[in-house]
Tab-separated table of C-alpha atoms and ligand atoms in Angstrom:
chain	number	residue	atom	x	y	z
A	1	MET	CA	-85.028	19.187	14.290
A	2	SER	CA	-84.218	15.430	14.582
A	3	ASP	CA	-81.055	13.712	14.421
A	4	ILE	CA	-81.344	12.402	11.340
A	5	ALA	CA	-83.128	15.970	9.797
A	6	VAL	CA	-79.832	17.614	10.863
A	7	ALA	CA	-77.816	14.686	9.566
A	8	GLU	CA	-79.011	15.439	6.178
A	9	LYS	CA	-77.815	18.493	5.921
A	10	GLN	CA	-75.233	19.337	3.434
A	11	TRP	CA	-72.332	21.203	2.898
A	12	PHE	CA	-70.997	21.114	-0.678
A	13	GLY	CA	-72.852	17.898	-1.000
A	14	HIS	CA	-71.104	16.660	1.496
A	15	PRO	CA	-72.722	15.721	5.264
A	16	ARG	CA	-72.459	18.908	7.258
A	17	GLY	CA	-70.315	16.988	9.892
A	18	LEU	CA	-67.618	17.401	7.566
A	19	ALA	CA	-67.460	21.103	7.582
A	20	THR	CA	-67.256	21.135	11.127
A	21	CYS	CA	-64.602	18.484	10.959
A	22	PHE	CA	-62.542	20.746	8.385
A	23	PHE	CA	-62.798	23.715	10.176
A	24	THR	CA	-61.131	21.925	13.421
A	25	GLU	CA	-58.604	20.440	11.983
A	26	MET	CA	-57.917	23.282	10.033
A	27	TRP	CA	-57.758	25.452	13.102
A	28	GLU	CA	-55.754	22.906	14.953
A	29	ARG	CA	-53.202	22.599	11.734
A	30	PHE	CA	-53.074	26.583	11.624
A	31	SER	CA	-51.486	26.217	15.477
A	32	TYR	CA	-49.733	23.381	14.567
A	33	TYR	CA	-48.193	25.226	11.987
A	34	GLY	CA	-47.932	28.416	13.099
A	35	MET	CA	-46.016	27.475	15.769
A	36	ARG	CA	-43.220	25.053	14.388
A	37	ALA	CA	-42.859	27.978	11.574
A	38	LEU	CA	-41.227	29.467	14.393
A	39	LEU	CA	-39.849	26.603	16.860
A	40	LEU	CA	-36.239	25.989	15.926
A	41	LEU	CA	-35.668	29.870	15.108
A	42	TYR	CA	-37.014	30.886	18.807
A	43	MET	CA	-34.689	28.432	20.094
A	44	VAL	CA	-31.403	28.728	17.965
A	45	ALA	CA	-32.393	32.957	17.991
A	46	PRO	CA	-29.483	34.426	20.310
A	47	ILE	CA	-31.067	35.601	24.031
A	48	GLU	CA	-30.449	38.959	23.765
A	49	LYS	CA	-33.299	39.066	20.392
A	50	GLY	CA	-35.818	37.342	22.697
A	51	GLY	CA	-34.409	33.625	21.576
A	52	LEU	CA	-34.150	30.591	23.647
A	53	GLY	CA	-29.555	31.107	22.688
A	54	PHE	CA	-29.526	27.450	22.056
A	55	ALA	CA	-27.114	25.542	19.745
A	56	THR	CA	-28.527	24.558	16.444
A	57	GLU	CA	-27.572	20.832	17.159
A	58	LYS	CA	-29.302	21.309	20.270
A	59	GLY	CA	-32.547	23.584	18.530
A	60	ALA	CA	-32.848	20.458	15.771
A	61	SER	CA	-32.749	18.117	18.180
A	62	ILE	CA	-35.662	19.208	20.884
A	63	TYR	CA	-37.437	19.972	17.229
A	64	GLY	CA	-36.514	16.233	16.088
A	65	TRP	CA	-37.623	14.759	19.676
A	66	TYR	CA	-40.907	17.082	19.248
A	67	THR	CA	-42.385	16.409	16.030
A	68	MET	CA	-41.480	12.644	16.611
A	69	GLY	CA	-43.679	13.167	19.756
A	70	VAL	CA	-46.706	14.429	18.041
A	71	TYR	CA	-47.455	11.930	16.030
A	72	ALA	CA	-46.418	9.104	17.920
A	73	MET	CA	-48.852	10.266	20.482
A	74	SER	CA	-51.786	9.021	17.627
A	75	ILE	CA	-51.422	5.587	18.926
A	76	PRO	CA	-51.615	6.216	22.712
A	77	GLY	CA	-54.667	8.673	21.439
A	78	GLY	CA	-56.152	6.491	18.978
A	79	TRP	CA	-56.784	3.539	21.997
A	80	ILE	CA	-57.664	6.327	24.579
A	81	ALA	CA	-60.239	7.586	22.427
A	82	ASP	CA	-61.335	3.507	21.024
A	83	LYS	CA	-61.442	2.378	25.510
A	84	PHE	CA	-62.342	5.081	27.327
A	85	LEU	CA	-63.658	8.678	25.422
A	86	GLY	CA	-65.065	8.007	22.326
A	87	LEU	CA	-63.784	10.221	19.337
A	88	TYR	CA	-65.767	13.414	20.718
A	89	ARG	CA	-64.416	14.171	23.664
A	90	SER	CA	-61.197	12.809	22.794
A	91	VAL	CA	-60.994	15.455	19.750
A	92	LEU	CA	-62.613	18.325	22.187
A	93	LEU	CA	-59.903	17.412	25.602
A	94	GLY	CA	-57.013	17.204	22.670
A	95	GLY	CA	-57.676	20.421	21.865
A	96	ILE	CA	-58.098	21.973	24.442
A	97	ILE	CA	-54.661	20.503	25.682
A	98	ILE	CA	-53.282	21.541	22.421
A	99	ALA	CA	-54.599	25.000	23.131
A	100	THR	CA	-53.153	25.200	26.824
A	101	GLY	CA	-50.200	24.521	25.633
A	102	HIS	CA	-49.477	26.999	22.904
A	103	PHE	CA	-51.046	29.619	25.624
A	104	LEU	CA	-47.867	28.626	28.212
A	105	MET	CA	-45.639	29.036	25.181
A	106	ALA	CA	-47.443	32.861	25.138
A	107	TYR	CA	-45.154	32.797	28.104
A	108	PRO	CA	-41.878	34.020	28.342
A	109	SER	CA	-40.014	31.355	30.769
A	110	ILE	CA	-38.092	28.550	29.976
A	111	GLN	CA	-40.620	25.914	32.111
A	112	THR	CA	-43.609	27.170	30.251
A	113	PHE	CA	-41.601	26.457	27.105
A	114	TYR	CA	-41.208	23.083	27.845
A	115	LEU	CA	-44.307	22.249	29.640
A	116	GLY	CA	-45.991	23.675	25.936
A	117	LEU	CA	-44.568	21.743	24.152
A	118	ILE	CA	-45.763	18.359	26.256
A	119	PHE	CA	-48.981	19.485	26.442
A	120	ILE	CA	-49.285	20.021	22.712
A	121	VAL	CA	-47.617	16.582	21.441
A	122	CYS	CA	-50.451	15.304	24.366
A	123	GLY	CA	-53.203	17.194	22.862
A	124	THR	CA	-52.131	16.529	18.851
A	125	GLY	CA	-52.081	12.736	19.833
A	126	LEU	CA	-55.776	12.903	21.084
A	127	LEU	CA	-57.101	15.193	18.701
A	128	LYS	CA	-55.411	13.892	14.981
A	129	PRO	CA	-55.799	10.682	14.878
A	130	ASN	CA	-59.617	10.934	16.467
A	131	VAL	CA	-60.893	14.344	14.322
A	132	SER	CA	-59.900	11.794	11.170
A	133	GLY	CA	-62.014	9.165	12.704
A	134	ILE	CA	-64.862	11.316	13.211
A	135	VAL	CA	-64.800	12.031	8.965
A	136	GLY	CA	-64.901	8.582	8.891
A	137	THR	CA	-68.229	8.223	10.338
A	138	LEU	CA	-69.927	10.871	8.260
A	139	TYR	CA	-70.306	8.217	5.810
A	140	SER	CA	-71.281	4.927	5.472
A	141	LYS	CA	-69.443	2.024	4.167
A	142	GLU	CA	-71.457	2.419	0.671
A	143	ASP	CA	-71.294	6.164	0.417
A	144	VAL	CA	-68.910	6.715	-2.655
A	145	ARG	CA	-68.060	10.317	-1.502
A	146	ARG	CA	-65.847	8.944	1.376
A	147	ASP	CA	-62.597	9.837	-0.679
A	148	ALA	CA	-63.459	12.862	-2.081
A	149	GLY	CA	-64.608	13.714	1.368
A	150	PHE	CA	-60.907	12.736	3.112
A	151	SER	CA	-59.304	14.820	0.006
A	152	ILE	CA	-61.974	18.424	1.241
A	153	PHE	CA	-61.032	16.900	4.528
A	154	TYR	CA	-57.092	17.112	3.460
A	155	MET	CA	-57.631	20.563	1.956
A	156	GLY	CA	-58.516	21.744	5.125
A	157	ILE	CA	-55.323	20.447	6.643
A	158	ASN	CA	-53.048	22.799	4.219
A	159	LEU	CA	-55.691	25.802	4.065
A	160	GLY	CA	-54.391	25.762	8.213
A	161	ALA	CA	-51.037	25.329	6.751
A	162	PHE	CA	-50.962	28.000	4.774
A	163	ILE	CA	-52.656	30.873	6.956
A	164	ALA	CA	-50.678	29.993	9.894
A	165	PRO	CA	-46.762	30.929	8.910
A	166	LEU	CA	-48.603	34.482	7.281
A	167	ILE	CA	-50.160	35.200	10.825
A	168	CYS	CA	-48.027	33.248	13.427
A	169	GLY	CA	-44.154	34.101	11.347
A	170	PRO	CA	-44.742	37.839	11.426
A	171	LEU	CA	-46.078	38.248	14.736
A	172	GLY	CA	-43.634	36.190	16.302
A	173	GLN	CA	-40.282	37.094	13.704
A	174	ARG	CA	-41.262	40.844	13.678
A	175	ILE	CA	-42.952	41.764	17.032
A	176	ASN	CA	-41.981	39.145	19.162
A	177	TRP	CA	-42.076	35.339	19.579
A	178	HIS	CA	-44.542	34.621	22.515
A	179	TYR	CA	-47.492	36.498	20.143
A	180	GLY	CA	-46.561	34.216	17.309
A	181	PHE	CA	-47.327	31.281	19.821
A	182	GLY	CA	-50.113	33.362	21.634
A	183	ALA	CA	-51.992	33.859	18.256
A	184	ALA	CA	-51.202	29.708	17.830
A	185	GLY	CA	-53.536	29.437	20.316
A	186	VAL	CA	-55.945	31.880	19.896
A	187	GLY	CA	-56.716	29.624	16.294
A	188	MET	CA	-56.739	26.718	18.332
A	189	THR	CA	-59.452	27.915	20.771
A	190	LEU	CA	-61.709	29.356	17.598
A	191	GLY	CA	-61.398	25.712	16.654
A	192	ILE	CA	-62.847	24.156	19.600
A	193	ILE	CA	-66.035	26.939	20.251
A	194	GLN	CA	-66.833	26.128	16.346
A	195	TYR	CA	-66.286	22.116	17.419
A	196	VAL	CA	-68.502	22.467	20.362
A	197	ALA	CA	-71.155	24.326	18.315
A	198	GLY	CA	-71.489	22.156	15.965
A	199	LYS	CA	-71.767	18.956	17.729
A	200	LYS	CA	-75.143	17.732	16.655
A	201	HIS	CA	-73.420	17.529	12.905
A	202	ILE	CA	-71.408	14.620	13.253
A	203	ALA	CA	-73.427	13.055	16.125
A	204	PRO	CA	-75.520	10.800	14.342
A	205	GLY	CA	-72.678	9.349	12.267
A	206	MET	CA	-70.652	8.638	15.162
A	207	ALA	CA	-73.982	7.374	16.819
A	208	ARG	CA	-74.356	4.685	13.690
A	209	GLN	CA	-70.480	3.726	13.975
A	210	ALA	CA	-70.997	2.877	17.727
A	211	LYS	CA	-74.042	0.572	16.904
A	212	ASN	CA	-72.181	-0.847	13.944
A	213	GLU	CA	-69.223	-1.678	15.899
A	214	ALA	CA	-71.431	-3.469	18.623
A	215	ASP	CA	-73.411	-5.361	16.066
A	216	GLU	CA	-69.926	-6.752	15.016
A	217	ARG	CA	-68.593	-7.620	18.450
A	218	GLU	CA	-72.052	-9.024	18.855
A	219	ALA	CA	-71.400	-10.755	15.250
A	220	GLU	CA	-67.543	-12.121	16.067
A	221	ARG	CA	-68.916	-13.743	19.416
A	222	ALA	CA	-71.548	-15.769	18.029
A	223	GLU	CA	-69.143	-17.049	15.747
A	224	GLY	CA	-66.377	-17.478	18.003
A	225	LYS	CA	-63.796	-16.149	15.678
A	226	PRO	CA	-60.391	-17.740	15.852
A	227	SER	CA	-58.323	-14.918	15.448
A	228	SER	CA	-54.762	-16.089	13.868
A	229	PHE	CA	-54.311	-14.852	10.270
A	230	THR	CA	-54.208	-16.085	7.354
A	231	THR	CA	-51.157	-16.593	5.139
A	232	GLN	CA	-52.487	-13.954	2.712
A	233	GLU	CA	-53.263	-11.580	5.685
A	234	TRP	CA	-49.296	-12.619	7.213
A	235	LYS	CA	-48.605	-11.711	3.313
A	236	ARG	CA	-50.239	-8.130	3.567
A	237	ILE	CA	-49.147	-7.311	6.576
A	238	SER	CA	-45.203	-7.810	5.412
A	239	VAL	CA	-46.293	-4.995	2.729
A	240	ILE	CA	-47.176	-2.585	5.681
A	241	ALA	CA	-43.838	-3.322	7.468
A	242	ILE	CA	-41.758	-3.312	4.055
A	243	LEU	CA	-43.559	0.567	3.054
A	244	PHE	CA	-42.896	1.490	6.931
A	245	VAL	CA	-39.026	1.874	6.223
A	246	PHE	CA	-39.730	3.582	3.012
A	247	SER	CA	-42.076	6.067	4.312
A	248	MET	CA	-40.198	6.734	7.183
A	249	LEU	CA	-37.361	7.928	4.908
A	250	PHE	CA	-40.219	10.314	3.168
A	251	TRP	CA	-41.331	11.942	5.972
A	252	GLY	CA	-37.504	12.096	7.108
A	253	ALA	CA	-36.633	14.250	4.369
A	254	PHE	CA	-39.775	15.905	3.730
A	255	GLU	CA	-40.546	17.303	7.490
A	256	GLN	CA	-37.320	19.333	6.899
A	257	ALA	CA	-39.312	21.995	5.841
A	258	GLY	CA	-39.867	23.497	9.539
A	259	SER	CA	-36.075	23.057	10.355
A	260	SER	CA	-32.883	22.669	7.930
A	261	LEU	CA	-34.990	24.290	5.212
A	262	ASN	CA	-36.446	27.240	7.615
A	263	LEU	CA	-32.832	27.474	8.860
A	264	PHE	CA	-31.817	27.892	4.906
A	265	ALA	CA	-34.658	30.458	4.627
A	266	ASP	CA	-33.414	32.494	7.659
A	267	ARG	CA	-29.889	32.509	7.349
A	268	LEU	CA	-29.053	31.678	3.393
A	269	THR	CA	-31.692	33.036	1.300
A	270	ARG	CA	-33.348	36.539	0.515
A	271	LEU	CA	-35.932	37.266	1.933
A	272	ASN	CA	-37.771	39.899	-0.403
A	273	PHE	CA	-39.707	39.149	-3.657
A	274	LEU	CA	-40.671	41.421	-5.874
A	275	GLY	CA	-40.235	44.488	-3.774
A	276	PHE	CA	-41.782	42.764	-1.141
A	277	ASN	CA	-39.841	41.938	2.680
A	278	PHE	CA	-41.222	39.063	4.182
A	279	PRO	CA	-40.435	37.121	7.044
A	280	SER	CA	-38.242	33.713	6.877
A	281	SER	CA	-41.242	31.892	8.079
A	282	THR	CA	-43.389	32.852	5.222
A	283	PHE	CA	-41.761	30.280	3.304
A	284	GLN	CA	-43.569	27.866	5.463
A	285	SER	CA	-46.538	27.940	3.356
A	286	VAL	CA	-45.618	27.552	0.056
A	287	GLN	CA	-45.995	24.025	0.376
A	288	PRO	CA	-49.600	24.019	1.569
A	289	LEU	CA	-50.513	26.650	-1.077
A	290	PHE	CA	-49.293	24.051	-3.516
A	291	VAL	CA	-50.838	21.518	-1.830
A	292	ILE	CA	-53.774	23.377	-2.358
A	293	ILE	CA	-53.273	24.150	-5.967
A	294	PHE	CA	-52.025	20.548	-7.582
A	295	SER	CA	-54.440	17.977	-5.022
A	296	PRO	CA	-57.428	18.844	-7.457
A	297	ILE	CA	-54.782	18.666	-10.709
A	298	PHE	CA	-53.610	15.091	-9.286
A	299	ALA	CA	-56.890	13.733	-8.588
A	300	TRP	CA	-57.739	14.450	-12.441
A	301	LEU	CA	-54.677	12.905	-13.263
A	302	TRP	CA	-55.122	9.658	-11.853
A	303	LEU	CA	-58.738	9.529	-13.077
A	304	ARG	CA	-57.547	10.727	-16.812
A	305	MET	CA	-54.570	7.821	-16.640
A	306	GLY	CA	-57.225	4.968	-15.613
A	307	LYS	CA	-55.495	1.722	-16.087
A	308	LEU	CA	-51.732	3.663	-16.340
A	309	GLU	CA	-52.603	4.993	-12.838
A	310	PRO	CA	-49.336	3.491	-10.935
A	311	SER	CA	-49.685	1.264	-8.362
A	312	SER	CA	-49.563	2.780	-4.534
A	313	PRO	CA	-46.319	1.099	-4.188
A	314	ALA	CA	-44.869	3.045	-7.719
A	315	LYS	CA	-46.377	5.914	-6.045
A	316	PHE	CA	-44.828	5.613	-2.911
A	317	GLY	CA	-41.459	5.314	-5.072
A	318	PHE	CA	-42.733	8.465	-6.574
A	319	GLY	CA	-43.030	10.309	-3.744
A	320	LEU	CA	-39.456	9.453	-2.604
A	321	PHE	CA	-37.887	9.986	-5.784
A	322	PHE	CA	-39.656	13.800	-5.899
A	323	VAL	CA	-38.524	14.517	-2.416
A	324	GLY	CA	-34.769	13.471	-3.593
A	325	LEU	CA	-35.060	15.465	-6.539
A	326	SER	CA	-36.049	18.498	-4.182
A	327	PHE	CA	-32.761	17.988	-2.288
A	328	LEU	CA	-31.021	17.939	-5.552
A	329	LEU	CA	-31.916	20.901	-6.677
A	330	LEU	CA	-30.894	22.706	-3.396
A	331	VAL	CA	-27.396	21.513	-3.346
A	332	PRO	CA	-26.054	23.968	-5.838
A	333	GLY	CA	-28.342	26.269	-4.729
A	334	ALA	CA	-26.470	25.922	-0.911
A	335	ALA	CA	-23.226	25.634	-2.678
A	336	ILE	CA	-23.721	29.272	-4.221
A	337	ALA	CA	-24.965	30.870	-1.026
A	338	GLN	CA	-22.146	29.155	1.272
A	339	SER	CA	-19.128	29.930	-1.036
A	340	GLN	CA	-19.467	33.106	-2.431
A	341	GLY	CA	-20.943	33.980	1.069
A	342	ILE	CA	-24.488	35.755	-0.287
A	343	LYS	CA	-28.205	35.464	-0.044
A	344	VAL	CA	-29.569	33.200	-2.546
A	345	SER	CA	-32.949	33.863	-4.611
A	346	PRO	CA	-36.132	32.612	-3.081
A	347	MET	CA	-36.862	30.960	-5.771
A	348	TRP	CA	-34.669	28.195	-5.156
A	349	LEU	CA	-36.181	27.078	-1.954
A	350	VAL	CA	-39.600	27.635	-3.953
A	351	GLY	CA	-38.521	25.153	-6.513
A	352	VAL	CA	-37.679	22.767	-4.110
A	353	TYR	CA	-41.068	22.622	-2.358
A	354	PHE	CA	-42.497	22.620	-5.217
A	355	LEU	CA	-41.128	18.946	-6.343
A	356	GLN	CA	-41.557	17.779	-2.612
A	357	THR	CA	-45.685	18.617	-2.719
A	358	VAL	CA	-45.579	16.548	-5.755
A	359	GLY	CA	-44.193	13.807	-3.670
A	360	GLU	CA	-46.310	14.423	-1.149
A	361	LEU	CA	-49.039	14.068	-3.177
A	362	CYS	CA	-48.228	10.806	-4.555
A	363	LEU	CA	-47.431	9.364	-1.348
A	364	SER	CA	-49.450	10.883	1.382
A	365	PRO	CA	-52.639	10.483	0.193
A	366	VAL	CA	-52.019	6.845	-0.807
A	367	GLY	CA	-50.817	5.903	2.431
A	368	LEU	CA	-53.026	5.764	5.266
A	369	SER	CA	-56.110	4.821	2.837
A	370	MET	CA	-53.121	1.555	1.545
A	371	VAL	CA	-53.107	0.234	5.273
A	372	THR	CA	-57.097	0.473	5.802
A	373	LYS	CA	-57.023	-1.767	2.695
A	374	LEU	CA	-54.390	-4.037	3.537
A	375	ALA	CA	-54.521	-4.960	7.154
A	376	PRO	CA	-56.899	-7.537	8.098
A	377	PRO	CA	-59.725	-5.595	9.302
A	378	ARG	CA	-59.783	-6.090	13.023
A	379	ILE	CA	-56.248	-4.687	13.105
A	380	VAL	CA	-56.895	-1.658	10.639
A	381	GLY	CA	-56.268	1.251	13.801
A	382	LEU	CA	-53.338	-0.990	14.865
A	383	MET	CA	-52.110	-0.718	11.890
A	384	LEU	CA	-53.082	2.869	10.827
A	385	GLY	CA	-51.121	3.895	14.282
A	386	VAL	CA	-48.174	1.449	13.188
A	387	PHE	CA	-47.992	3.652	10.046
A	388	PHE	CA	-48.071	7.288	11.922
A	389	LEU	CA	-45.179	5.921	13.604
A	390	SER	CA	-43.900	5.868	10.445
A	391	ILE	CA	-44.087	9.507	9.805
A	392	SER	CA	-43.427	10.149	14.174
A	393	PHE	CA	-39.720	8.494	12.722
A	394	GLY	CA	-39.342	10.044	10.405
A	395	ASN	CA	-39.448	13.245	11.802
A	396	LYS	CA	-37.388	12.159	14.589
A	397	LEU	CA	-34.922	11.585	11.435
A	398	GLY	CA	-35.223	15.009	9.809
A	399	GLY	CA	-34.782	16.575	13.226
A	400	TYR	CA	-31.234	14.447	13.281
A	401	CYS	CA	-30.129	15.590	9.784
A	402	ALA	CA	-30.672	19.426	10.823
A	403	GLY	CA	-28.697	18.853	13.673
A	404	PHE	CA	-25.821	18.601	11.143
A	405	PHE	CA	-27.149	22.190	9.534
A	406	ASP	CA	-23.828	23.924	11.318
A	407	ARG	CA	-21.870	21.036	11.131
A	408	LEU	CA	-21.288	19.800	7.506
A	409	PRO	CA	-21.134	21.732	4.194
A	410	LEU	CA	-24.574	22.089	2.815
A	411	PRO	CA	-24.221	20.714	-0.483
A	412	LYS	CA	-22.930	17.780	1.748
A	413	LEU	CA	-25.988	17.533	3.893
A	414	PHE	CA	-28.611	18.162	1.282
A	415	GLY	CA	-26.557	16.006	-1.382
A	416	ALA	CA	-26.776	13.107	1.175
A	417	VAL	CA	-30.380	13.416	2.139
A	418	SER	CA	-31.184	13.328	-1.647
A	419	ALA	CA	-28.662	10.264	-2.326
A	420	THR	CA	-30.609	8.415	-0.067
A	421	THR	CA	-34.165	9.133	-0.913
A	422	LEU	CA	-33.098	8.840	-4.435
A	423	ALA	CA	-31.224	5.391	-3.771
A	424	ALA	CA	-34.581	4.371	-2.213
A	425	ALA	CA	-36.787	5.335	-4.816
A	426	PHE	CA	-35.044	3.517	-6.900
A	427	ILE	CA	-34.667	0.106	-4.916
A	428	LEU	CA	-38.638	0.653	-4.623
A	429	PHE	CA	-38.902	1.085	-7.938
A	430	LEU	CA	-36.987	-2.873	-8.020
A	431	LEU	CA	-39.795	-3.990	-5.738
A	432	VAL	CA	-42.714	-2.951	-6.852
A	433	LYS	CA	-43.662	-6.361	-8.890
A	434	PRO	CA	-42.606	-8.558	-6.041
A	435	ILE	CA	-44.584	-6.492	-3.065
A	436	ARG	CA	-47.877	-6.267	-5.508
A	437	ARG	CA	-47.330	-9.984	-5.908
A	438	LEU	CA	-47.360	-9.930	-1.775
A	439	MET	CA	-50.452	-7.559	-1.840
A	440	GLY	CA	-52.838	-10.082	-3.612
A	441	GLY	CA	-54.931	-7.993	-5.550
A	442	VAL	CA	-55.067	-4.853	-3.263
A	443	HIS	CA	-53.903	-2.215	-5.815
B	501	LIG	N1	-49.493	17.841	6.174
B	501	LIG	C1	-50.213	17.035	6.760
B	501	LIG	C2	-50.882	17.204	8.081
B	501	LIG	O1	-50.260	18.373	8.483
B	501	LIG	C3	-49.483	15.502	6.398
B	501	LIG	C4	-48.105	15.788	7.249
B	501	LIG	C5	-47.557	14.329	7.706
B	501	LIG	O2	-48.769	13.417	8.028
B	501	LIG	N2	-46.617	14.326	8.355
B	501	LIG	O3	-51.448	16.674	8.509
């Protein structure tokens, strides 16, 4: 069969290569979130319970550095793909390094624990941005299915994130932490196998992209382009810089799901629902489940709103508003738990995660696509990297907040997170008009 015939194979009306990317990222996220669900709980668990016996502050700090590293590494990861390895080999190598990292953690020793974390940070940096890059190559510039393709891909991310804590969580918390980490490694291995098997489906898109890039470079050389930016381009770059700060604050609150909210689930929440007992890590599945349920509804809602659909900066504002509201909701929950010394209903956290998902669906899909629209074409890759850095700093910020878990009364801690994000939302709503002027026609 020729490459073209293969390229024309369809998957739900999309290029068949989308399935390859979907399952690769699904398994990679399975391994990431499966391990993440256990990471902090394992670090702070007493040694006699198989944990590392770290103080919460130390565990949260390592957690913050680790999650920060994962996203920060997307920048060199993207660069290595561009300059040296290409997309296909970067994703493959990234997957192998990630799986090795999880298997290192499956071995119970402190050295392999840290080494495993470093492997996962480096491997994810190679895999995550580049598998999204491959999705981009599946569609020609004119192909109207591109956005829908990315939405399906986002479903893959959340499917992996949903299943992982349900498998790695009980294995790790009920049987042995290291079985949980090993299961994460098995997931990544399955992802690599299906990625290699599906190579023929993604190859034509990557070949087309390589040709387009070569043509563009050739054209630029022929025109002898000057490379300074126009005033309008600078204005748009400044919008990215402004939104960088707000994005960082959003993720700083949101990414506490794996740290302070995970601890809240573990220590202060009743782990029983309708007669079923479940481990605390099960809560990590709630958010991705909500994403899977609500993203089609949001896509429909934006379409339905037509001209009333909020602008991108306003959606950022809503993202911050809802994440702020979610922490506000937890203030009374935390107050009841701590003042009465009881474990509270799991519905508190379900409510928190619901509000956070509403925030995520306002902000996350808009963020990256807006950067691609605002950045001058020749620095889109760099600007996407910068945007990943805001997520990275946000993760560090989240870990920093979680470090106060044992040191501050929780209503105070959650109240402070809520006040900061709500204030940021308010400021951003005031800035929507001037930002839109700077955007100069981009929505
Ligand atoms: N949950 C999404 C993912 O894992 C988005 C998280 C993020 O970008 N911080 O890719």
